[in-house]
Coordinates of C-alpha atoms and ligand atoms in Angstrom, one line a residue:
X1 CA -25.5 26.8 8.0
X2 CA -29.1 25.9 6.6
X3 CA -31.5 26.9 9.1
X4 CA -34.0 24.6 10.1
X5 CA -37.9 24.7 9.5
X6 CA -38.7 26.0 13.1
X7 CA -36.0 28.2 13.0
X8 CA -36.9 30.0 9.4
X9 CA -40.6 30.5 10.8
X10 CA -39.0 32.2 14.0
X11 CA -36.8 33.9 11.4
X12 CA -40.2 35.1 9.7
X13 CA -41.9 35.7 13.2
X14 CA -39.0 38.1 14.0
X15 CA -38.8 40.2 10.5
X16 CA -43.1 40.3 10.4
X17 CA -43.0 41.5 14.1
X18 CA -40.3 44.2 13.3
X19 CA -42.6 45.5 10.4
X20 CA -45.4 45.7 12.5
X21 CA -43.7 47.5 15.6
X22 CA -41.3 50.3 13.4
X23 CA -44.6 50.7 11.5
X24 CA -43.1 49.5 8.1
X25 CA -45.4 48.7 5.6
X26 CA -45.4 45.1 4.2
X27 CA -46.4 44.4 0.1
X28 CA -47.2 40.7 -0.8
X29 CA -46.8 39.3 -4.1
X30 CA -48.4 36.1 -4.9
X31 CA -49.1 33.6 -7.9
X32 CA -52.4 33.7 -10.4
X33 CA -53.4 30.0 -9.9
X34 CA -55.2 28.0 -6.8
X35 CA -51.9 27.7 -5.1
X36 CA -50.8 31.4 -5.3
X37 CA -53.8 32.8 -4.3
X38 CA -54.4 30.6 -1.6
X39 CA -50.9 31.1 0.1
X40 CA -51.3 35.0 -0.4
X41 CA -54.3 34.7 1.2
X42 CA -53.4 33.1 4.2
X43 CA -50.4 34.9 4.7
X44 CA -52.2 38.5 4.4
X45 CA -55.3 37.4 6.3
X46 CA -52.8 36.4 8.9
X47 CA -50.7 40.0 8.7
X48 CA -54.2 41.9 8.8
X49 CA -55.0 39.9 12.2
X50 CA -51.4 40.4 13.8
X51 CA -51.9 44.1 12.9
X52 CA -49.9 44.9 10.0
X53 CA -49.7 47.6 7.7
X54 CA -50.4 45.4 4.5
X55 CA -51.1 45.3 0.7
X56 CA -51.6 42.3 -1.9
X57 CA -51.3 41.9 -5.3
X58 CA -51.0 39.0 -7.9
X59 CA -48.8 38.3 -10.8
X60 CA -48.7 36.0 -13.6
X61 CA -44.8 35.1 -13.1
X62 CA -41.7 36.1 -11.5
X63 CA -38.9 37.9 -13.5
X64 CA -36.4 40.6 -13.3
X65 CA -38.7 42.9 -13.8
X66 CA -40.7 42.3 -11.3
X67 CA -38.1 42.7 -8.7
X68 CA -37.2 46.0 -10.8
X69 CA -40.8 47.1 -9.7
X70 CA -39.7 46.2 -6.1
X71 CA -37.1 49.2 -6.4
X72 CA -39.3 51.9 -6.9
X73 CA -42.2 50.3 -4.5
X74 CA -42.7 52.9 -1.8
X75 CA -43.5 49.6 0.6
X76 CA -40.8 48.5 3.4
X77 CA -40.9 45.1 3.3
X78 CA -41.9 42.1 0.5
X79 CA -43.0 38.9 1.1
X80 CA -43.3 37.0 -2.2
X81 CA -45.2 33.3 -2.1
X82 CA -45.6 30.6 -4.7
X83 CA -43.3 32.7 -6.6
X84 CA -39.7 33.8 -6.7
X85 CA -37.4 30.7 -6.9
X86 CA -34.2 31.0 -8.5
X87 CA -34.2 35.2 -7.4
X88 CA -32.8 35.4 -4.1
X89 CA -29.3 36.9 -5.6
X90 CA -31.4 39.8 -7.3
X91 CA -33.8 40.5 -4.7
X92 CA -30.8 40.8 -2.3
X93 CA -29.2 43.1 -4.5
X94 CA -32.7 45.4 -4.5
X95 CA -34.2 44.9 -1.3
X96 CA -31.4 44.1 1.3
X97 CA -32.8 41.8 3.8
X98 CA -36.3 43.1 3.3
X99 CA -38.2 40.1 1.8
X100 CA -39.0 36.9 2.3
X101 CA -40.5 34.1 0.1
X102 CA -42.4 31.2 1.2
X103 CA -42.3 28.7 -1.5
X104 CA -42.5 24.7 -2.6
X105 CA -40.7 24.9 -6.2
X106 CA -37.1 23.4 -6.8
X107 CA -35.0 26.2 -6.1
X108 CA -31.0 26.2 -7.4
X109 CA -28.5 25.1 -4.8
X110 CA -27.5 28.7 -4.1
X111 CA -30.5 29.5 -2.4
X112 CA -30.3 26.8 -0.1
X113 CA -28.4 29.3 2.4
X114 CA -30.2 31.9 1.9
X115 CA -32.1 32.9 5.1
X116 CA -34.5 34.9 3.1
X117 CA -35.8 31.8 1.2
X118 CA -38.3 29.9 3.1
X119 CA -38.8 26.9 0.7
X120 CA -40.3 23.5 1.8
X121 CA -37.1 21.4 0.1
X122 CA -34.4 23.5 2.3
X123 CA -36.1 21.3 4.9
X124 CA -36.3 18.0 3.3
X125 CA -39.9 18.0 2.9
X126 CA -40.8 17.2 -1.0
X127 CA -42.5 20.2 -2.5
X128 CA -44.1 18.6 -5.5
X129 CA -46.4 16.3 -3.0
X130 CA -45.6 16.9 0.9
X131 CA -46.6 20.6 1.0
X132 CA -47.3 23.3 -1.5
X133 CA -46.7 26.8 -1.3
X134 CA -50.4 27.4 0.5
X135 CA -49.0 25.3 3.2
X136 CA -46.0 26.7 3.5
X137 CA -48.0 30.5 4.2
X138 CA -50.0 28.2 6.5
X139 CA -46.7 27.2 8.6
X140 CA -46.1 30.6 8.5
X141 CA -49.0 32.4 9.6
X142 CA -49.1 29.8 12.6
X143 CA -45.3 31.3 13.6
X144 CA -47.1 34.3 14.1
X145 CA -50.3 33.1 15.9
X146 CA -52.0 29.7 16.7
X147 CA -55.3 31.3 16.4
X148 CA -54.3 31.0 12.4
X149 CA -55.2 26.8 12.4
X150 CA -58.6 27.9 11.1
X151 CA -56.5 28.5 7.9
X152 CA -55.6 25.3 7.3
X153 CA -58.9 24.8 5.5
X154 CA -57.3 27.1 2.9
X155 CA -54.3 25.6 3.0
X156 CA -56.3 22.2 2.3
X157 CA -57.6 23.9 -1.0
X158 CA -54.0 24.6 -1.9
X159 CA -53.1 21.2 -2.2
X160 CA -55.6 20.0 -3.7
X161 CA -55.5 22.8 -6.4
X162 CA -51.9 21.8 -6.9
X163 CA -52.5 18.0 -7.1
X164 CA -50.6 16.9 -4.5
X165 CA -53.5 14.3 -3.4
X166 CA -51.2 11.6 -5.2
X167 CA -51.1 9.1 -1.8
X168 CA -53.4 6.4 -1.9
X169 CA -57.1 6.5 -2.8
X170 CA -55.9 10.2 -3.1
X171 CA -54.9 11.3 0.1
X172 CA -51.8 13.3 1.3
X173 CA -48.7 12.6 2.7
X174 CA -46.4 14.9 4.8
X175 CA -47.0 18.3 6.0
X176 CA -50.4 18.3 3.8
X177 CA -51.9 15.6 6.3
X178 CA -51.3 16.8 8.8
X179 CA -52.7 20.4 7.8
X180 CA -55.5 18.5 6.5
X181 CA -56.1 16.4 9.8
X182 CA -55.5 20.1 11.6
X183 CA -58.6 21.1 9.9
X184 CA -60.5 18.2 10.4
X185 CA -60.1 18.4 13.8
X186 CA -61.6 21.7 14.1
X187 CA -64.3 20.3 12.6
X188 CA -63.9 23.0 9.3
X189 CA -63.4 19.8 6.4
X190 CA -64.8 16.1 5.9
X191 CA -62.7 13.9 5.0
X192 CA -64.1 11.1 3.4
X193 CA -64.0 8.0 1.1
X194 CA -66.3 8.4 -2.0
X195 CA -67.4 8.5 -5.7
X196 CA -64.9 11.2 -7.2
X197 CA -67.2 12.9 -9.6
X198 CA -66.2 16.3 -10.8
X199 CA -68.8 19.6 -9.8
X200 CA -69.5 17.0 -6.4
X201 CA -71.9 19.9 -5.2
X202 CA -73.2 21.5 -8.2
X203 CA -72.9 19.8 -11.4
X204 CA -76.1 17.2 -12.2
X205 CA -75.6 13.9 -12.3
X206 CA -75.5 13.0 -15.8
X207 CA -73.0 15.7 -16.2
X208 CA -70.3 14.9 -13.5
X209 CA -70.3 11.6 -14.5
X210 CA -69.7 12.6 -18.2
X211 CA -67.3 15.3 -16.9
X212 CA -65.2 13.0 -14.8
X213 CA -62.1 12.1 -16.9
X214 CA -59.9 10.3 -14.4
X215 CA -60.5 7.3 -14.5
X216 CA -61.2 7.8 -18.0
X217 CA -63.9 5.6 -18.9
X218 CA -64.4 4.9 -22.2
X219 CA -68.0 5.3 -23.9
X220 CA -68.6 7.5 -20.7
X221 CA -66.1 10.1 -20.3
X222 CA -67.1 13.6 -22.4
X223 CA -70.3 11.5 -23.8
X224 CA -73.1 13.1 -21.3
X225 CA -75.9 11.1 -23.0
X226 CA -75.0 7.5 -22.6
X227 CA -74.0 8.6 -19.1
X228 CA -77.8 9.6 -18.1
X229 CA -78.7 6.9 -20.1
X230 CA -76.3 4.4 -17.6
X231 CA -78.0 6.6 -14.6
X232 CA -81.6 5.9 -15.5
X233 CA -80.7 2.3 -15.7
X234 CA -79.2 2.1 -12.7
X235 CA -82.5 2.8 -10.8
X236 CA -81.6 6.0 -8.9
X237 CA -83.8 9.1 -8.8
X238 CA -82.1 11.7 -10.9
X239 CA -84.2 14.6 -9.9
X240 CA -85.7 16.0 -6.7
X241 CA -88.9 18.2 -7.3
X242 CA -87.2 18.9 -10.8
X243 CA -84.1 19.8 -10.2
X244 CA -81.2 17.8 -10.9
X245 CA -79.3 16.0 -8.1
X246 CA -75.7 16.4 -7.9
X247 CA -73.2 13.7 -7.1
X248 CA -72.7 14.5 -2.6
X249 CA -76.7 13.6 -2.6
X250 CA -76.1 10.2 -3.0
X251 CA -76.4 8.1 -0.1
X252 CA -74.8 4.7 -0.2
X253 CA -77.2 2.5 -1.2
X254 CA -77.7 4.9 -4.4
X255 CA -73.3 5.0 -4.5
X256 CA -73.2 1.5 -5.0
X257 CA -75.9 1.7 -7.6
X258 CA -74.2 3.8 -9.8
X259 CA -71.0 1.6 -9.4
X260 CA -72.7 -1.7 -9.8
X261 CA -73.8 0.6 -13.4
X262 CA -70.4 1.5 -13.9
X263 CA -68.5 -2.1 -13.6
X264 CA -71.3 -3.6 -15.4
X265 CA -71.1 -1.2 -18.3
X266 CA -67.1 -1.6 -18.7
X267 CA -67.9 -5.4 -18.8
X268 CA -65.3 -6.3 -16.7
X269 CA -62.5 -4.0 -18.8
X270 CA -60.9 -2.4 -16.8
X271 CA -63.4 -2.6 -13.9
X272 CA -60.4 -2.8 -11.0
X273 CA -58.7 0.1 -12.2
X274 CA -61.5 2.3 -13.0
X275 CA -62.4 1.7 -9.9
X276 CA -59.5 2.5 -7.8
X277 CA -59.4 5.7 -9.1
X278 CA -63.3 6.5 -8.9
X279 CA -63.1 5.8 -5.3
X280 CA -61.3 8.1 -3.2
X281 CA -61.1 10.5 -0.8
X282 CA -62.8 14.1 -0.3
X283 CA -62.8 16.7 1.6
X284 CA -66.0 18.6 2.5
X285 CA -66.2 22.1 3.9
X286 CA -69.2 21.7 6.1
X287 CA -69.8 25.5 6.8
X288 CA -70.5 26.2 3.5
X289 CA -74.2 25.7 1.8
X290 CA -74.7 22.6 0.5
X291 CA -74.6 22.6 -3.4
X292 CA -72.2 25.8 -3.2
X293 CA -68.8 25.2 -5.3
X294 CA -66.9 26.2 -2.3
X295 CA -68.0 23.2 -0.5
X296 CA -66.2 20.6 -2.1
X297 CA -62.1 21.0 -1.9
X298 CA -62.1 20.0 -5.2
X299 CA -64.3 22.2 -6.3
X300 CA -63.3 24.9 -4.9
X301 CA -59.7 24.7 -6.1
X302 CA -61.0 24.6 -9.6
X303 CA -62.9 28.1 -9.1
X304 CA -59.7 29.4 -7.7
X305 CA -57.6 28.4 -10.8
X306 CA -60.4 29.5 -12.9
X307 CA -60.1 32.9 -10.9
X308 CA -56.5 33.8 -12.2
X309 CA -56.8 32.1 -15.8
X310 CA -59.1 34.5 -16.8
X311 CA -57.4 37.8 -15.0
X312 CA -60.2 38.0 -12.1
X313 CA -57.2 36.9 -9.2
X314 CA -59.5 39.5 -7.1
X315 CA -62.1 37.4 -6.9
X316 CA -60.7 34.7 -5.4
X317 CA -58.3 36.2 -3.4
X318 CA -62.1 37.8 -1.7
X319 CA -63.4 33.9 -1.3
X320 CA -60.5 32.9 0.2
X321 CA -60.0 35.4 2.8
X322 CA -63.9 34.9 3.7
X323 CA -65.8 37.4 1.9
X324 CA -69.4 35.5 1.0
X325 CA -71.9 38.4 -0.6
X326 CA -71.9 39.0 -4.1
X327 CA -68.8 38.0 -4.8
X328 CA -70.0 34.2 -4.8
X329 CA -72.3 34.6 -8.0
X330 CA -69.0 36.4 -9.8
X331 CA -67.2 33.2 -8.8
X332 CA -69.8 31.0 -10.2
X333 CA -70.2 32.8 -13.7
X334 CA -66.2 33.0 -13.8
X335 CA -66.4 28.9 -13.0
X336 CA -68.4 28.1 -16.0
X337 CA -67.3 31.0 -18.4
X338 CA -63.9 29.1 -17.7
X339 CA -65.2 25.7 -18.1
X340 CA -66.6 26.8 -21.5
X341 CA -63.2 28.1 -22.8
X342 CA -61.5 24.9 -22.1
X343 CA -64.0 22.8 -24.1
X344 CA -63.5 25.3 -26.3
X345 CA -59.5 25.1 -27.0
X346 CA -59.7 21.5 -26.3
X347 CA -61.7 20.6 -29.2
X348 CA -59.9 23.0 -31.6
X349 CA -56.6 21.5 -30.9
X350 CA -58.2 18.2 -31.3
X351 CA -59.6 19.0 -34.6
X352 CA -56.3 20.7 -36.1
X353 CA -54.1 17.7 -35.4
X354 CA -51.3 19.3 -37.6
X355 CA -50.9 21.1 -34.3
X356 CA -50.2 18.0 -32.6
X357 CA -46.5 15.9 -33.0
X358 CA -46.0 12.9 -31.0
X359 CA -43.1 10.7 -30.7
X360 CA -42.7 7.1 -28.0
X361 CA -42.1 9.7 -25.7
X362 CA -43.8 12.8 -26.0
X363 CA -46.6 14.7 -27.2
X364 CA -45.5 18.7 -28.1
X365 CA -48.7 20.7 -28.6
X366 CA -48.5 24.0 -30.8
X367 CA -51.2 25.6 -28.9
X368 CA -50.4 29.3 -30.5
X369 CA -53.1 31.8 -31.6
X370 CA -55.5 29.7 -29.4
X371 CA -54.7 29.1 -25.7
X372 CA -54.0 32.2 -23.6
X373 CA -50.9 32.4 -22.0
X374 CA -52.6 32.5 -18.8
X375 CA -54.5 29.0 -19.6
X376 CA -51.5 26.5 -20.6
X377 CA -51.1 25.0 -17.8
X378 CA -54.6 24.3 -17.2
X379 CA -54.9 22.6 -21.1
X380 CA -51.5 20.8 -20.3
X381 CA -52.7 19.3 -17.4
X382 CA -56.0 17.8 -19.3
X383 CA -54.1 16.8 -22.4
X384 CA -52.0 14.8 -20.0
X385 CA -54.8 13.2 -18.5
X386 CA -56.1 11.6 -21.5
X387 CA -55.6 8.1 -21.9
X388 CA -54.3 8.1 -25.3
X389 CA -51.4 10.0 -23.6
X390 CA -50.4 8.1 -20.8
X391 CA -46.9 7.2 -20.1
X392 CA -45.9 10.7 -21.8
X393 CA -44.1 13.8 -21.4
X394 CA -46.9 16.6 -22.8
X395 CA -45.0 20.4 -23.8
X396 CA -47.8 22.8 -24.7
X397 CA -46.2 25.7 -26.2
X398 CA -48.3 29.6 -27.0
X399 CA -48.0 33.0 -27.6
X400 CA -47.0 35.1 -24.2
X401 CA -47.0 38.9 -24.0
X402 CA -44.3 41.2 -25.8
X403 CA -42.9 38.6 -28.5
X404 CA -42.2 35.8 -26.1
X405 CA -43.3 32.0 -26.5
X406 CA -44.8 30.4 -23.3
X407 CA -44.3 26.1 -22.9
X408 CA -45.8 24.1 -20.2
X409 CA -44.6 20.8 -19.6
X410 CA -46.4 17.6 -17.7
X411 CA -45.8 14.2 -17.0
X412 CA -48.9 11.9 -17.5
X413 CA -50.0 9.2 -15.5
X414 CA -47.7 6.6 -15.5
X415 CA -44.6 8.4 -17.2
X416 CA -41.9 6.5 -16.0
X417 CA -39.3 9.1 -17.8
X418 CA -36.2 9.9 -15.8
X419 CA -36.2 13.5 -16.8
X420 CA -37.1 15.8 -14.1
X421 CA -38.7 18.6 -15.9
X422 CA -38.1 21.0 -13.4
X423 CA -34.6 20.8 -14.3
X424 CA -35.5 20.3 -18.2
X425 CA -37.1 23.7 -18.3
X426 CA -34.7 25.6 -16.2
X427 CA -31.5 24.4 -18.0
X428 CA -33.3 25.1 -21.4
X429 CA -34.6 28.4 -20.3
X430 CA -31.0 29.7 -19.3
X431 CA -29.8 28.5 -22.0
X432 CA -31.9 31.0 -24.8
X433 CA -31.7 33.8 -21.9
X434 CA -35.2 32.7 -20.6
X435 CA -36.9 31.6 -17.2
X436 CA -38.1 28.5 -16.7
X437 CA -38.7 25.9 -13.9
X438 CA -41.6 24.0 -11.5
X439 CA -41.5 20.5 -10.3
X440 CA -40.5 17.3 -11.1
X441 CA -43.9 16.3 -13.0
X442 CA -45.1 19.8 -13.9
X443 CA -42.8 23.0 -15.2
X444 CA -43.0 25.4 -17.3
X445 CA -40.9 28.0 -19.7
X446 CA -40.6 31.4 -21.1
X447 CA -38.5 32.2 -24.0
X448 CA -38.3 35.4 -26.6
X449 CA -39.8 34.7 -30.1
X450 CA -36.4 34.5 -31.5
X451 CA -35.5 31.8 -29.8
X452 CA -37.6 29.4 -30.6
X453 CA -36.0 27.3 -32.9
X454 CA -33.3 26.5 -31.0
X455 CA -35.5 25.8 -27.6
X456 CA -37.5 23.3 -29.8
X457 CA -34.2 21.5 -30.9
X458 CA -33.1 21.7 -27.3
X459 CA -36.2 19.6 -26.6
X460 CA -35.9 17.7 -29.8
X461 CA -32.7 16.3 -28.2
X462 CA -33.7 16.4 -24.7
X463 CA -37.2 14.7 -24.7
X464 CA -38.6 14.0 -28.0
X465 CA -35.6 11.2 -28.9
X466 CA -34.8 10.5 -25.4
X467 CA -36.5 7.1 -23.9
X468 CA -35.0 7.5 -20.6
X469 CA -32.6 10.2 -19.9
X470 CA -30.2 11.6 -17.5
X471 CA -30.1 15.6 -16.9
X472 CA -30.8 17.7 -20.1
X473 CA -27.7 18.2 -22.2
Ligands
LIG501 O1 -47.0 26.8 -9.6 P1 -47.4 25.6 -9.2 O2 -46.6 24.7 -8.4 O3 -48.5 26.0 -8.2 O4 -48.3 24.7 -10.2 C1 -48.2 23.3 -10.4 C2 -49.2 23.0 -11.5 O5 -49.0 21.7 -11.9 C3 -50.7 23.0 -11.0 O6 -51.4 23.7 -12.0 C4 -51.0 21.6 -10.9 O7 -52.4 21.3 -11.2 C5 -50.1 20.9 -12.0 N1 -49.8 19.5 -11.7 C6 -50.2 18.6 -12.5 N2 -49.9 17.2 -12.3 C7 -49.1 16.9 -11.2 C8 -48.7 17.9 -10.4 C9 -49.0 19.2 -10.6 O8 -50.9 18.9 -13.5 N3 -48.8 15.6 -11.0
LIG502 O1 -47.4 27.3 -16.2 P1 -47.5 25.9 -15.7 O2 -48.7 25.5 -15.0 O3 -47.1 24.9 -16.8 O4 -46.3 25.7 -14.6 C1 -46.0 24.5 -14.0 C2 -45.1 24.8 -12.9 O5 -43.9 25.4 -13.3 C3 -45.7 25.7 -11.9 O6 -45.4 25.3 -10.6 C4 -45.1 27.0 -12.2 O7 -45.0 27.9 -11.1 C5 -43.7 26.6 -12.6 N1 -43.0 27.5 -13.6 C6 -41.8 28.2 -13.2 N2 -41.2 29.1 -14.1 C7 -41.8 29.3 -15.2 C8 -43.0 28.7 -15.6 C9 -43.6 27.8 -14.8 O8 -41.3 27.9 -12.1 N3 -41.2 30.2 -16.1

């Protein structure tokens, strides 16, 4: 019988509290992006403070061969987070009972049964926008100590990094709200209603506004000089003693300023809408310095994500279990070196558009020889989010390592498609002998080389001439 959620944390309680007593040393293996090294983070924090003999590491996907690597690992026990769905059969076969993965992704129905799997939909809890896999390690780490709530600031990150702030005026729902309310409590994050600029804490004014993409405001958006131009006229003071002010300096007399500017430059078009989705909710961290990028939630997320894009996983892994020396500068340059490589691919695949086919439905993105493997789900993600896209299914395909072809798939806003990608990738993926899966909105793919062709039909047949359609043939 399917455990319950209480009852798989006491189930994790008893396995961590064995390791620790016999001595047995415990290995953690998390995800590269915001999610992944958020959960590892709070789960390893929490194993250091219970005592336990513990190492991390990161890794850009779960395969066979990773749990091949688990064989000849001279570590006791694994727990594997944001990763590892769709394995339990194989990591049975190598590790025995020794593992444990804490995750939020679809899993098969197999693994519903399987003890070992700790996954938020076992539970009934929905892990594309109730909790992510940060969460999750959160739950966890409070089965083996209450003192772990201060965590839930982390935890907070993880959702946001994920994008599961999709309740109203962008607030969260389930397990995440209540984490998040956890943490406000303590007093460690604001939660607030306000302007959602991006870089709240560090980018100027002019350029968060121009930055800011959803709501995508036309004659705004990625146009940085009519947006200081829209600034000055609103009155506000841009600069303090010289230096630029950044969006959280606005108090709000100013706030209303700039969105008086705002309505009156969209002449009415939009205005509602735009302005639903500029106003919503944030969530401060109020011990960190102001104008830091760790103070904003947001913000912070972004940094992490930027982290394991570009291969630097230990540097945020270091931020998010509290280190604050040095390693904040390397965090900073990694943010905009990272910001610069996305304009970067975004305006070459803008300017080739032979790389770009779209049908009613969907917009399939040849992004090889140009965006790294690591970064498609990032590009994905902001291709989705422009306007011109909305309603669509967006595959972003590119070269992975060793002859294999990497696709990540999103639903923009306001896709109404009946496919649940999750599924799309997964079934597709099997099919050519490849791994694939994610959420309902957000998946992704790995195929070899070869196989190309015939994954490109599959989707041909699947999405590109489907208007609404049931599972993937
Ligand atoms: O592995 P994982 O679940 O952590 O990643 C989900 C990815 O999908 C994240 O990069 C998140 O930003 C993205 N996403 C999205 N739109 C959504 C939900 C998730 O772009 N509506
Ligand atoms: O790589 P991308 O950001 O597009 O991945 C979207 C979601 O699909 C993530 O949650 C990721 O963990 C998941 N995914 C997966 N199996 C893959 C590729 C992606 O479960 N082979």
């Amino acid at each position: 019988m399917t455990k319950s959620l209480d009852e798989s944390l006491s189930f994790f309680k008893d396995k961590v509290t064995d390791c620790i007593r016999s001595k047995k040393s415990i290995f953690v293996t998390t995800h590269i992006d915001c999610d992944g090294l958020t959960s590892g983070s709070i789960i390893t924090k929490a194993l250091i403070r219970a005592g336990a003999n513990c190492t991390v590491r990161t890794s850009k996907e779960f395969s066979k061969n990773v749990v091949d690597s688990f064989k000849t690992d001279s570590r006791d026990f694994h727990i594997v987070t944001d990763l590892g769905g769709g394995f339990g059969k194989d990591l049975n076969e190598t590790l025995g009972d020794n593992w444990i993965v804490l995750d939020h992704h679809q899993i098969p129905d197999e693994e519903i049964e399987n003890p070992n799997v700790i996954n938020a939909w076992k539970y009934g809890i929905d892990g594309g926008l109730e909790i992510c896999a940060g969460g999750m390690a959160y739950l966890a780490s409070m089965a083996l100590d209450e003192k772990n709530s201060d965590l839930s600031s982390i935890a907070v990150v993880s959702a946001l990094g994920d994008r599961q702030d999709q309740g109203e005026r962008k607030s969260f729902t389930g397990k995440n709200f209540e984490i998040a309310n956890t943490a406000k409590e303590q007093g460690l994050v604001e939660i607030d209603l306000d302007l959602l600029l991006v870089g709240r804490e560090t980018r100027p004014l002019p350029d968060a506004l121009a930055f800011t993409s959803q709501p995508f405001i036309e004659g705004l958006t990625w146009n940085r000089d009519a947006c200081l131009s829209l600034l000055n006229s609103s009155g506000i003071q841009l600069k303090d003693e010289g230096r630029w002010r950044v969006p959280a300096e606005l108090d709000e007399e100013e706030k209303r300023q700039v969105i008086e500017s705002i309505t009156k430059f969209t002449a009415g078009k939009n205005a509602t809408e735009i302005m639903s989705e500029l106003i919503g909710y944030t969530y401060t961290f109020p011990r960190e310095d102001k104008r830091s990028f760790l103070r904003d939630g947001r913000e912070f997320s972004t940094m992490l994500n930027s982290c394991g894009r570009i291969n630097r996983s230990g540097v945020g892994m270091a931020i998010c279990m509290g280190d604050r020396n040095k390693i904040l500068r390397e965090g900073e340059t990694i943010l905009t070196d990272y910001r610069k490589m996305i304009r970067e691919y975004m305006n070459i695949l803008s300017n080739e558009r032979w790389r770009i086919s779209e049908s009613e439905t969907c917009v399939m993105v040849n992004g090889e020889d140009i965006v790294p493997e690591t970064m498609t789900g990032t590009i994905s993600s902001l291709i989705a989010g422009s306007p011109k896209n909305s309603g669509k299914i967006v595959i972003l395909r590119t070269k992975g390592e060793e002859n294999t072809i990497k696709f990540s798939s999103r639903k923009s806003f306001g896709c109404k498609s009946d496919i649940n990608l999750s599924d799309l990738m997964r079934a597709g993926a099997e099919k050519f002998d490849g791994i694939g899966g994610g959420h309902d909105a957000a998946a992704g793919a790995k195929i070899t080389k070869d196989k190309l062709d015939e994954f490109l039909n599959y989707l041909e047949v699947n999405v590109v001439n489907v208007s609404s359609a049931d599972s993937p043939q």
